[in-house]
mmCIF file of C-alpha atoms in Angstrom:
data_model
loop_
_atom_site.group_PDB
_atom_site.id
_atom_site.type_symbol
_atom_site.label_atom_id
_atom_site.label_comp_id
_atom_site.label_asym_id
_atom_site.label_seq_id
_atom_site.Cartn_x
_atom_site.Cartn_y
_atom_site.Cartn_z
ATOM 1 C CA MET A 269 5.520 79.777 -8.720
ATOM 2 C CA LYS A 270 2.267 78.056 -7.856
ATOM 3 C CA TYR A 271 2.739 75.267 -10.395
ATOM 4 C CA GLN A 272 6.292 74.520 -11.424
ATOM 5 C CA LEU A 273 6.179 72.811 -14.815
ATOM 6 C CA PHE A 274 9.935 72.319 -15.087
ATOM 7 C CA SER A 275 12.203 70.750 -12.489
ATOM 8 C CA ASP A 276 14.736 72.658 -10.392
ATOM 9 C CA GLU A 277 17.394 70.778 -12.365
ATOM 10 C CA TYR A 278 16.014 72.205 -15.627
ATOM 11 C CA PHE A 279 16.360 75.808 -14.429
ATOM 12 C CA MET A 280 19.710 75.133 -12.758
ATOM 13 C CA ASN A 281 20.928 73.806 -16.090
ATOM 14 C CA GLU A 282 20.006 77.181 -17.598
ATOM 15 C CA ALA A 283 22.008 78.897 -14.849
ATOM 16 C CA LEU A 284 24.873 76.477 -15.583
ATOM 17 C CA LYS A 285 24.817 77.517 -19.249
ATOM 18 C CA GLN A 286 25.391 81.080 -18.058
ATOM 19 C CA ALA A 287 28.202 79.927 -15.772
ATOM 20 C CA THR A 288 29.812 78.068 -18.679
ATOM 21 C CA LYS A 289 29.679 81.236 -20.795
ATOM 22 C CA ALA A 290 31.443 83.051 -17.953
ATOM 23 C CA PHE A 291 34.074 80.283 -17.827
ATOM 24 C CA TYR A 292 34.976 80.741 -21.483
ATOM 25 C CA GLU A 293 35.005 84.523 -21.065
ATOM 26 C CA LYS A 294 37.528 84.107 -18.218
ATOM 27 C CA GLU A 295 35.004 85.361 -15.658
ATOM 28 C CA ILE A 296 34.374 83.535 -12.379
ATOM 29 C CA PRO A 297 31.964 80.818 -13.619
ATOM 30 C CA ILE A 298 28.801 81.621 -11.703
ATOM 31 C CA GLY A 299 25.474 81.921 -13.497
ATOM 32 C CA ALA A 300 21.932 82.814 -12.476
ATOM 33 C CA VAL A 301 18.428 82.879 -13.918
ATOM 34 C CA VAL A 302 15.286 84.473 -12.494
ATOM 35 C CA VAL A 303 12.024 82.640 -13.093
ATOM 36 C CA ILE A 304 8.389 83.712 -12.746
ATOM 37 C CA ASN A 305 5.567 81.316 -13.585
ATOM 38 C CA ASN A 306 7.864 78.871 -15.385
ATOM 39 C CA ILE A 307 9.317 81.590 -17.605
ATOM 40 C CA ILE A 308 12.923 82.786 -17.381
ATOM 41 C CA ILE A 309 12.741 86.584 -17.181
ATOM 42 C CA ALA A 310 16.445 87.258 -16.580
ATOM 43 C CA LYS A 311 19.774 85.522 -17.199
ATOM 44 C CA ALA A 312 23.209 86.662 -16.103
ATOM 45 C CA HIS A 313 26.701 85.567 -15.269
ATOM 46 C CA ASN A 314 29.563 87.114 -13.371
ATOM 47 C CA LEU A 315 31.064 90.100 -15.226
ATOM 48 C CA THR A 316 33.511 91.508 -12.672
ATOM 49 C CA GLU A 317 36.449 91.309 -15.096
ATOM 50 C CA ARG A 318 34.820 92.727 -18.210
ATOM 51 C CA LEU A 319 33.159 95.550 -16.297
ATOM 52 C CA SER A 320 36.079 96.077 -13.860
ATOM 53 C CA ASP A 321 33.458 96.140 -11.143
ATOM 54 C CA THR A 322 33.526 93.920 -8.062
ATOM 55 C CA THR A 323 29.755 94.317 -7.654
ATOM 56 C CA ALA A 324 28.966 92.668 -11.026
ATOM 57 C CA HIS A 325 28.057 89.259 -9.600
ATOM 58 C CA ALA A 326 25.591 87.047 -11.488
ATOM 59 C CA GLU A 327 22.862 87.530 -8.859
ATOM 60 C CA MET A 328 23.188 91.351 -8.806
ATOM 61 C CA LEU A 329 22.942 91.566 -12.595
ATOM 62 C CA ALA A 330 20.044 89.092 -12.641
ATOM 63 C CA ILE A 331 18.103 91.089 -10.018
ATOM 64 C CA THR A 332 18.600 94.366 -11.914
ATOM 65 C CA SER A 333 17.667 92.691 -15.192
ATOM 66 C CA ALA A 334 14.537 91.066 -13.698
ATOM 67 C CA SER A 335 13.405 94.372 -12.158
ATOM 68 C CA GLU A 336 13.898 96.102 -15.485
ATOM 69 C CA TYR A 337 11.892 93.419 -17.283
ATOM 70 C CA LEU A 338 9.051 93.694 -14.767
ATOM 71 C CA GLY A 339 9.238 97.465 -14.352
ATOM 72 C CA ALA A 340 8.906 96.745 -10.649
ATOM 73 C CA LYS A 341 11.241 96.876 -7.674
ATOM 74 C CA TYR A 342 10.156 93.711 -5.916
ATOM 75 C CA LEU A 343 10.590 90.138 -7.125
ATOM 76 C CA ASP A 344 8.153 88.625 -4.662
ATOM 77 C CA ASN A 345 6.786 86.077 -7.129
ATOM 78 C CA ALA A 346 10.155 85.078 -8.498
ATOM 79 C CA THR A 347 12.708 82.333 -7.924
ATOM 80 C CA ILE A 348 16.409 82.807 -8.538
ATOM 81 C CA PHE A 349 18.483 79.792 -9.569
ATOM 82 C CA VAL A 350 22.183 80.419 -9.018
ATOM 83 C CA THR A 351 25.005 77.922 -9.454
ATOM 84 C CA ILE A 352 26.952 78.886 -6.303
ATOM 85 C CA GLU A 353 25.804 79.907 -2.802
ATOM 86 C CA PRO A 354 25.317 83.692 -2.759
ATOM 87 C CA CYS A 355 27.812 85.909 -0.934
ATOM 88 C CA ILE A 356 26.903 88.509 1.703
ATOM 89 C CA MET A 357 26.449 91.269 -0.875
ATOM 90 C CA CYS A 358 24.164 89.158 -3.042
ATOM 91 C CA VAL A 359 22.144 87.792 -0.164
ATOM 92 C CA GLY A 360 21.729 91.393 1.037
ATOM 93 C CA ALA A 361 20.456 92.339 -2.416
ATOM 94 C CA LEU A 362 18.104 89.335 -2.494
ATOM 95 C CA TYR A 363 16.762 90.454 0.892
ATOM 96 C CA TRP A 364 15.842 93.882 -0.484
ATOM 97 C CA SER A 365 14.259 92.315 -3.578
ATOM 98 C CA LYS A 366 11.887 90.254 -1.374
ATOM 99 C CA ILE A 367 12.429 87.359 -3.787
ATOM 100 C CA SER A 368 10.192 84.366 -3.146
ATOM 101 C CA LYS A 369 12.822 81.637 -3.396
ATOM 102 C CA ILE A 370 16.579 81.191 -3.711
ATOM 103 C CA VAL A 371 17.779 77.892 -5.213
ATOM 104 C CA TYR A 372 21.516 77.376 -5.403
ATOM 105 C CA GLY A 373 23.788 74.580 -6.584
ATOM 106 C CA ALA A 374 27.072 74.229 -4.711
ATOM 107 C CA THR A 375 28.148 75.765 -1.417
ATOM 108 C CA ASP A 376 30.867 78.399 -1.056
ATOM 109 C CA ASN A 377 32.500 77.692 2.275
ATOM 110 C CA LYS A 378 34.692 80.777 2.105
ATOM 111 C CA ARG A 379 32.390 83.672 1.199
ATOM 112 C CA GLY A 380 28.910 82.103 1.089
ATOM 113 C CA PHE A 381 26.272 83.651 3.357
ATOM 114 C CA HIS A 382 25.749 80.454 5.392
ATOM 115 C CA LYS A 383 29.000 80.927 7.284
ATOM 116 C CA ILE A 384 27.570 84.138 8.776
ATOM 117 C CA GLU A 385 23.948 82.949 8.929
ATOM 118 C CA THR A 386 24.772 79.968 11.152
ATOM 119 C CA VAL A 387 26.571 82.222 13.635
ATOM 120 C CA LEU A 388 23.541 84.504 13.815
ATOM 121 C CA ASN A 389 21.146 81.634 14.397
ATOM 122 C CA LYS A 390 18.264 83.978 15.194
ATOM 123 C CA LYS A 391 15.213 84.721 13.059
ATOM 124 C CA SER A 392 15.328 88.414 13.983
ATOM 125 C CA ASN A 393 18.870 88.714 12.668
ATOM 126 C CA SER A 394 18.553 86.466 9.627
ATOM 127 C CA LEU A 395 20.223 87.540 6.388
ATOM 128 C CA ILE A 396 17.275 86.003 4.537
ATOM 129 C CA HIS A 397 13.927 87.813 4.195
ATOM 130 C CA LYS A 398 11.173 86.091 6.138
ATOM 131 C CA LYS A 399 9.188 85.646 2.920
ATOM 132 C CA THR A 400 12.096 83.943 1.107
ATOM 133 C CA ASP A 401 12.620 80.160 0.938
ATOM 134 C CA VAL A 402 16.067 78.696 0.355
ATOM 135 C CA LYS A 403 16.931 75.396 -1.310
ATOM 136 C CA SER A 404 20.392 74.080 -2.154
ATOM 137 C CA GLY A 405 22.302 71.159 -3.678
ATOM 138 C CA ILE A 406 20.704 71.208 -7.156
ATOM 139 C CA LEU A 407 23.303 69.957 -9.700
ATOM 140 C CA GLU A 408 25.808 70.570 -6.936
ATOM 141 C CA GLN A 409 28.672 68.609 -8.494
ATOM 142 C CA GLU A 410 28.369 70.227 -11.915
ATOM 143 C CA CYS A 411 28.209 73.721 -10.403
ATOM 144 C CA ALA A 412 31.209 73.060 -8.148
ATOM 145 C CA LEU A 413 33.280 71.404 -10.903
ATOM 146 C CA LEU A 414 33.147 74.475 -13.101
ATOM 147 C CA MET A 415 34.515 76.613 -10.258
ATOM 148 C CA LYS A 416 37.184 74.033 -9.388
ATOM 149 C CA ASN A 417 38.429 73.878 -12.966
ATOM 150 C CA PHE A 418 38.440 77.658 -13.263
ATOM 151 C CA PHE A 419 40.629 78.191 -10.226
ATOM 152 C CA LEU A 420 42.858 75.228 -11.168
ATOM 153 C CA GLU A 421 43.504 76.844 -14.559
ATOM 154 C CA LYS A 422 44.124 80.189 -12.911
ATOM 155 C CA ARG A 423 46.616 78.684 -10.457
ATOM 156 C CA LYS A 424 48.415 76.836 -13.260
ATOM 157 C CA LYS A 425 48.819 80.073 -15.208
ATOM 158 C CA TRP A 426 50.063 81.843 -12.082
ATOM 159 C CA VAL A 427 52.624 79.107 -11.382
ATOM 160 C CA ASN A 428 53.803 79.147 -15.018
ATOM 161 C CA LYS A 429 54.201 82.922 -14.853
ATOM 162 C CA LYS A 430 56.224 82.650 -11.657
ATOM 163 C CA THR A 431 58.527 79.901 -12.953
ATOM 164 C CA ASN A 432 59.136 81.384 -16.423
ATOM 165 C CA MET C 290 44.744 109.073 1.491
ATOM 166 C CA LYS C 291 48.172 109.772 2.922
ATOM 167 C CA TYR C 292 47.535 113.477 3.472
ATOM 168 C CA GLN C 293 43.916 114.523 3.828
ATOM 169 C CA LEU C 294 43.685 118.200 2.901
ATOM 170 C CA PHE C 295 39.970 118.491 3.602
ATOM 171 C CA SER C 296 38.153 117.429 6.757
ATOM 172 C CA ASP C 297 35.820 114.441 7.005
ATOM 173 C CA GLU C 298 33.038 116.993 7.494
ATOM 174 C CA TYR C 299 33.872 118.585 4.135
ATOM 175 C CA PHE C 300 33.484 115.315 2.239
ATOM 176 C CA MET C 301 30.444 114.292 4.262
ATOM 177 C CA ASN C 302 28.866 117.591 3.275
ATOM 178 C CA GLU C 303 29.372 116.570 -0.353
ATOM 179 C CA ALA C 304 27.660 113.252 0.393
ATOM 180 C CA LEU C 305 24.866 115.222 2.117
ATOM 181 C CA LYS C 306 24.377 117.290 -1.036
ATOM 182 C CA GLN C 307 23.758 114.027 -2.882
ATOM 183 C CA ALA C 308 21.346 112.889 -0.162
ATOM 184 C CA THR C 309 19.480 116.202 -0.423
ATOM 185 C CA LYS C 310 19.139 115.726 -4.185
ATOM 186 C CA ALA C 311 17.659 112.287 -3.493
ATOM 187 C CA PHE C 312 15.245 113.837 -0.963
ATOM 188 C CA TYR C 313 13.837 116.234 -3.555
ATOM 189 C CA GLU C 314 13.637 113.441 -6.127
ATOM 190 C CA LYS C 315 11.547 111.414 -3.638
ATOM 191 C CA GLU C 316 14.301 108.825 -3.274
ATOM 192 C CA ILE C 317 15.471 107.594 0.136
ATOM 193 C CA PRO C 318 17.852 110.447 1.062
ATOM 194 C CA ILE C 319 21.195 108.680 1.278
ATOM 195 C CA GLY C 320 24.226 110.037 -0.551
ATOM 196 C CA ALA C 321 27.805 108.921 -1.027
ATOM 197 C CA VAL C 322 31.082 110.160 -2.470
ATOM 198 C CA VAL C 323 34.295 108.237 -3.162
ATOM 199 C CA VAL C 324 37.540 110.086 -2.602
ATOM 200 C CA ILE C 325 41.126 109.341 -3.663
ATOM 201 C CA ASN C 326 43.942 111.738 -2.782
ATOM 202 C CA ASN C 327 41.573 114.538 -1.798
ATOM 203 C CA ILE C 328 39.674 114.330 -5.091
ATOM 204 C CA ILE C 329 36.079 113.155 -5.369
ATOM 205 C CA ILE C 330 36.058 110.532 -8.127
ATOM 206 C CA ALA C 331 32.423 109.403 -7.749
ATOM 207 C CA LYS C 332 29.155 110.812 -6.399
ATOM 208 C CA ALA C 333 25.830 109.020 -6.095
ATOM 209 C CA HIS C 334 22.547 108.905 -4.273
ATOM 210 C CA ASN C 335 19.874 106.291 -3.827
ATOM 211 C CA LEU C 336 17.968 105.629 -7.073
ATOM 212 C CA THR C 337 15.800 102.642 -6.156
ATOM 213 C CA GLU C 338 12.580 104.420 -7.192
ATOM 214 C CA ARG C 339 13.704 105.923 -10.490
ATOM 215 C CA LEU C 340 15.428 102.728 -11.589
ATOM 216 C CA SER C 341 12.833 100.387 -10.023
ATOM 217 C CA ASP C 342 15.782 98.456 -8.665
ATOM 218 C CA THR C 343 16.250 97.600 -4.994
ATOM 219 C CA THR C 344 20.014 97.257 -5.530
ATOM 220 C CA ALA C 345 20.441 100.921 -6.573
ATOM 221 C CA HIS C 346 21.742 102.137 -3.204
ATOM 222 C CA ALA C 347 24.065 105.159 -3.085
ATOM 223 C CA GLU C 348 27.079 103.033 -2.113
ATOM 224 C CA MET C 349 26.533 100.464 -4.909
ATOM 225 C CA LEU C 350 26.262 103.189 -7.547
ATOM 226 C CA ALA C 351 29.274 105.024 -6.101
ATOM 227 C CA ILE C 352 31.425 101.855 -6.161
ATOM 228 C CA THR C 353 30.485 101.101 -9.785
ATOM 229 C CA SER C 354 31.086 104.728 -10.780
ATOM 230 C CA ALA C 355 34.467 104.864 -9.000
ATOM 231 C CA SER C 356 35.594 101.596 -10.627
ATOM 232 C CA GLU C 357 34.562 102.928 -14.014
ATOM 233 C CA TYR C 358 36.473 106.168 -13.423
ATOM 234 C CA LEU C 359 39.603 104.271 -12.387
ATOM 235 C CA GLY C 360 39.240 101.465 -14.937
ATOM 236 C CA ALA C 361 40.093 99.164 -12.048
ATOM 237 C CA LYS C 362 38.173 96.710 -9.909
ATOM 238 C CA TYR C 363 39.682 97.542 -6.540
ATOM 239 C CA LEU C 364 39.300 100.752 -4.572
ATOM 240 C CA ASP C 365 42.132 100.047 -2.174
ATOM 241 C CA ASN C 366 43.312 103.673 -2.026
ATOM 242 C CA ALA C 367 39.853 105.152 -1.719
ATOM 243 C CA THR C 368 37.569 106.361 1.052
ATOM 244 C CA ILE C 369 33.797 106.285 0.796
ATOM 245 C CA PHE C 370 31.787 108.907 2.668
ATOM 246 C CA VAL C 371 28.165 107.858 3.036
ATOM 247 C CA THR C 372 25.464 109.647 5.005
ATOM 248 C CA ILE C 373 23.900 106.522 6.573
ATOM 249 C CA GLU C 374 25.433 103.298 7.919
ATOM 250 C CA PRO C 375 25.701 100.816 5.040
ATOM 251 C CA CYS C 376 23.331 97.825 4.874
ATOM 252 C CA ILE C 377 24.425 94.192 4.506
ATOM 253 C CA MET C 378 24.360 94.355 0.705
ATOM 254 C CA CYS C 379 26.467 97.518 0.580
ATOM 255 C CA VAL C 380 28.934 96.366 3.216
ATOM 256 C CA GLY C 381 29.286 93.132 1.228
ATOM 257 C CA ALA C 382 30.026 95.183 -1.884
ATOM 258 C CA LEU C 383 32.527 97.347 0.004
ATOM 259 C CA TYR C 384 34.233 94.150 1.174
ATOM 260 C CA TRP C 385 34.758 92.985 -2.412
ATOM 261 C CA SER C 386 36.013 96.442 -3.438
ATOM 262 C CA LYS C 387 38.779 96.289 -0.768
ATOM 263 C CA ILE C 388 38.098 99.970 -0.083
ATOM 264 C CA SER C 389 40.573 101.587 2.281
ATOM 265 C CA LYS C 390 38.098 103.406 4.524
ATOM 266 C CA ILE C 391 34.368 103.708 5.155
ATOM 267 C CA VAL C 392 33.183 106.930 6.815
ATOM 268 C CA TYR C 393 29.490 107.180 7.583
ATOM 269 C CA GLY C 394 27.234 109.757 9.211
ATOM 270 C CA ALA C 395 24.261 108.393 11.131
ATOM 271 C CA THR C 396 23.545 104.837 12.241
ATOM 272 C CA ASP C 397 20.752 102.666 10.845
ATOM 273 C CA ASN C 398 19.622 100.529 13.753
ATOM 274 C CA LYS C 399 17.245 98.506 11.623
ATOM 275 C CA ARG C 400 19.209 97.439 8.546
ATOM 276 C CA GLY C 401 22.736 98.751 9.193
ATOM 277 C CA PHE C 402 25.562 96.188 9.152
ATOM 278 C CA HIS C 403 26.550 96.789 12.791
ATOM 279 C CA LYS C 404 23.564 94.871 14.116
ATOM 280 C CA ILE C 405 24.979 91.721 12.469
ATOM 281 C CA GLU C 406 28.655 92.604 12.962
ATOM 282 C CA THR C 407 28.309 92.853 16.758
ATOM 283 C CA VAL C 408 26.724 89.385 16.911
ATOM 284 C CA LEU C 409 29.616 87.939 14.901
ATOM 285 C CA ASN C 410 32.229 89.546 17.105
ATOM 286 C CA LYS C 411 35.045 87.577 15.476
ATOM 287 C CA LYS C 412 37.743 88.859 13.141
ATOM 288 C CA SER C 413 37.540 85.742 10.973
ATOM 289 C CA ASN C 414 33.838 86.309 10.374
ATOM 290 C CA SER C 415 33.860 90.102 10.051
ATOM 291 C CA LEU C 416 31.715 91.723 7.372
ATOM 292 C CA ILE C 417 34.486 94.306 6.929
ATOM 293 C CA HIS C 418 37.635 93.577 4.912
ATOM 294 C CA LYS C 419 40.721 93.417 7.118
ATOM 295 C CA LYS C 420 42.283 96.252 5.108
ATOM 296 C CA THR C 421 39.271 98.546 5.602
ATOM 297 C CA ASP C 422 38.958 101.126 8.406
ATOM 298 C CA VAL C 423 35.563 102.307 9.572
ATOM 299 C CA LYS C 424 34.686 105.686 11.118
ATOM 300 C CA SER C 425 31.218 106.971 12.004
ATOM 301 C CA GLY C 426 29.306 109.907 13.463
ATOM 302 C CA ILE C 427 30.427 112.583 10.981
ATOM 303 C CA LEU C 428 27.594 115.157 10.614
ATOM 304 C CA GLU C 429 25.433 112.528 12.273
ATOM 305 C CA GLN C 430 22.515 114.827 13.115
ATOM 306 C CA GLU C 431 22.266 116.346 9.645
ATOM 307 C CA CYS C 432 22.418 112.928 7.975
ATOM 308 C CA ALA C 433 19.786 111.484 10.325
ATOM 309 C CA LEU C 434 17.478 114.507 10.072
ATOM 310 C CA LEU C 435 17.126 114.163 6.321
ATOM 311 C CA MET C 436 16.024 110.534 6.731
ATOM 312 C CA LYS C 437 13.656 111.411 9.589
ATOM 313 C CA ASN C 438 11.957 114.130 7.552
ATOM 314 C CA PHE C 439 11.687 111.873 4.521
ATOM 315 C CA PHE C 440 9.883 109.101 6.367
ATOM 316 C CA LEU C 441 7.739 111.611 8.283
ATOM 317 C CA GLU C 442 6.557 113.075 4.963
ATOM 318 C CA LYS C 443 5.973 109.604 3.588
ATOM 319 C CA ARG C 444 3.914 108.584 6.622
ATOM 320 C CA LYS C 445 1.880 111.806 6.441
ATOM 321 C CA LYS C 446 1.016 111.116 2.809
ATOM 322 C CA TRP C 447 0.109 107.546 3.654
ATOM 323 C CA VAL C 448 -2.181 108.646 6.493
ATOM 324 C CA ASN C 449 -3.832 111.294 4.281
ATOM 325 C CA LYS C 450 -4.421 108.677 1.591
ATOM 326 C CA LYS C 451 -5.977 106.309 4.117
ATOM 327 C CA THR C 452 -8.273 108.950 5.663
ATOM 328 C CA ASN C 453 -9.400 110.574 2.383
#
């Protein structure tokens, strides 16, 4: 995006709406939107439960949806806004897509790509395409809170099941 | 698979058939099959061109297809046979699927997961799920040759285009 008319927070809020939908559908509450020239061309949230498919992460569905909208393989003018730090699979997919920018909300210390990326610490081995910028921490607390509540609920249900 | 009735070469040949299909469809010639108890439950080849989608790798399509067949998210009793070493995206997807075994043919020194995995060199950071075994080198030459010919053809066409 040469001129970004809306703030990162605006687009992250749109991704958060997707994540909230996922929350109420009992999916892991992660949402993503893909933006080109200030227009959202794809929206998605995690669908691993409904589709019984571990690959149905918000980013994967958003990439496929954006490519379909454009009729093109590469997203080199696009920015993806995603509520949680992408995992290895998703960052691998974003690499292939040659996306211009990745903006994410909260970190994922367990399965986020940074854990691996920092060990690599070499440009030649980076998980991120050399044409891709990365920004993080946008609406971090809101993005993290949704995940925290989701897993808290899940744990509660699990404990109740065990004790009943 | 507790008792494997057919050899690894047999199943890799099935994956090679998929790769050959891809070759003639002008897709990157990589094929994969997913096997449970000696039965192939999913077959796929690269479809990035036809679908205009950089995520449409053979392994990704095979995982989704296998999950759909089983009606289950996890492939913990399954083996995937894939003609070329999986990339970061695909190995990330195979991690989430908890697949029992990955068998691949030829290495991919440029974008295969091993390049990263060897740098990590730590169990806690491995790209491979702790329940997943990995085997390689099955029909290595045949798998590699298909790729070599594909890119040779592609380069020839590119050179002809440039000189005409």
